[in-house]
Amino acid sequence: MGPSRDTCIFCDIINKKAPAEIIFENEDVISVLDVHPIHYGHALVIPKHHSRDFLDLPEQLFPPMMHAARIVARALVEEYQLEGYNIFSNNGEVAGQTVFHFHLHITPRHADDNIRFVLNLKRYAGNDLGEAGLRLRQRVHHLLHR
Ligand code: 5GP
Ligand code: ZN
């Protein structure tokens, strides 16, 4: 388990107990500049409700999160005249999550910025792609109908 809301840096920022460069705030969401940016302007979009990860966040908070993400992305695009940006979220320690209060990253991208997410792409063997699709379709069906 990660820290609870009592020891959570993002809850401290939300409660104004820790400083942050806030660029957007409403009753559900806050957005701040990341202190260790992938590139200048790298922003975090954080629900005010303390949830550990994507699956822990109450579903009704996704529309306000996407609303905030779009405003912040548009501000970054205009301010830095961006040709592109990444929106991503790390969920779980093995996925690189270090702050266990769900958040989206929005990071500016530029031509020749030399930023690489190092990937090791796999190839499905035989009918493994079809089998994975079948199993996951069944699992989704059970989740929707249980
Ligand atoms: P994660 O690794 O969990 O996906 O992302 C956590 C992010 O929060 C990191 O990019 C890290 O730089 C940022 N971060 C950690 N502590 C603070 C802080 O005190 N203030 C701000 N603004 N960002 C933080
Ligand atoms: Zn928190």
Tab-separated table of C-alpha atoms and ligand atoms in Angstrom, residues 9-10 13 18-21 32-38 42 44 46 88-92 95-101 103-105, ligand 1:
chain	number	residue	atom	x	y	z
A	9	ILE	CA	2.098	15.209	-1.043
A	10	PHE	CA	-0.732	15.828	-3.526
A	13	ILE	CA	-0.889	20.593	-2.222
A	18	ALA	CA	2.522	22.395	0.556
A	19	PRO	CA	3.490	24.948	-2.079
A	20	ALA	CA	2.856	24.350	-5.759
A	21	GLU	CA	2.606	26.284	-8.995
A	32	VAL	CA	0.107	22.033	-10.986
A	33	LEU	CA	3.473	22.187	-12.694
A	34	ASP	CA	5.616	19.103	-12.094
A	35	VAL	CA	8.726	20.061	-10.099
A	36	HIS	CA	10.883	17.634	-12.129
A	37	PRO	CA	9.558	18.210	-15.644
A	38	ILE	CA	10.153	15.963	-18.639
A	42	HIS	CA	4.991	19.507	-17.771
A	44	LEU	CA	-0.068	17.200	-13.474
A	46	ILE	CA	-4.935	15.730	-9.986
A	88	PHE	CA	-0.217	9.531	-19.600
A	89	SER	CA	-0.648	8.008	-16.176
A	90	ASN	CA	1.568	5.612	-14.253
A	91	ASN	CA	-0.437	3.105	-12.218
A	92	GLY	CA	1.431	0.868	-9.773
A	95	ALA	CA	4.531	1.086	-14.038
A	96	GLY	CA	6.651	3.874	-12.567
A	97	GLN	CA	4.089	5.385	-10.177
A	98	THR	CA	5.859	7.227	-7.365
A	99	VAL	CA	3.026	9.330	-5.925
A	100	PHE	CA	0.110	7.084	-4.978
A	101	HIS	CA	-2.628	9.645	-5.555
A	103	HIS	CA	-2.939	11.875	-11.599
A	104	LEU	CA	-2.510	12.506	-15.295
A	105	HIS	CA	0.742	13.829	-16.735
B	1	5GP	P1	4.379	9.440	-10.935
B	1	5GP	O1	5.823	9.027	-10.909
B	1	5GP	O2	3.657	8.962	-9.689
B	1	5GP	O3	3.639	9.086	-12.197
B	1	5GP	O4	4.372	11.016	-10.940
B	1	5GP	C1	4.627	11.778	-9.813
B	1	5GP	C2	5.136	13.105	-10.306
B	1	5GP	O5	4.997	14.036	-9.246
B	1	5GP	C3	6.618	13.088	-10.702
B	1	5GP	O6	6.747	13.495	-12.055
B	1	5GP	C4	7.278	14.065	-9.734
B	1	5GP	O7	8.257	14.876	-10.355
B	1	5GP	C5	6.098	14.905	-9.268
B	1	5GP	N1	6.232	15.406	-7.906
B	1	5GP	C6	6.689	14.736	-6.825
B	1	5GP	N2	6.648	15.514	-5.720
B	1	5GP	C7	6.139	16.708	-6.136
B	1	5GP	C8	5.856	17.929	-5.456
B	1	5GP	O8	6.068	18.076	-4.253
B	1	5GP	N3	5.335	18.944	-6.195
B	1	5GP	C9	5.083	18.818	-7.538
B	1	5GP	N4	4.553	19.883	-8.172
B	1	5GP	N5	5.346	17.674	-8.220
B	1	5GP	C10	5.865	16.635	-7.522
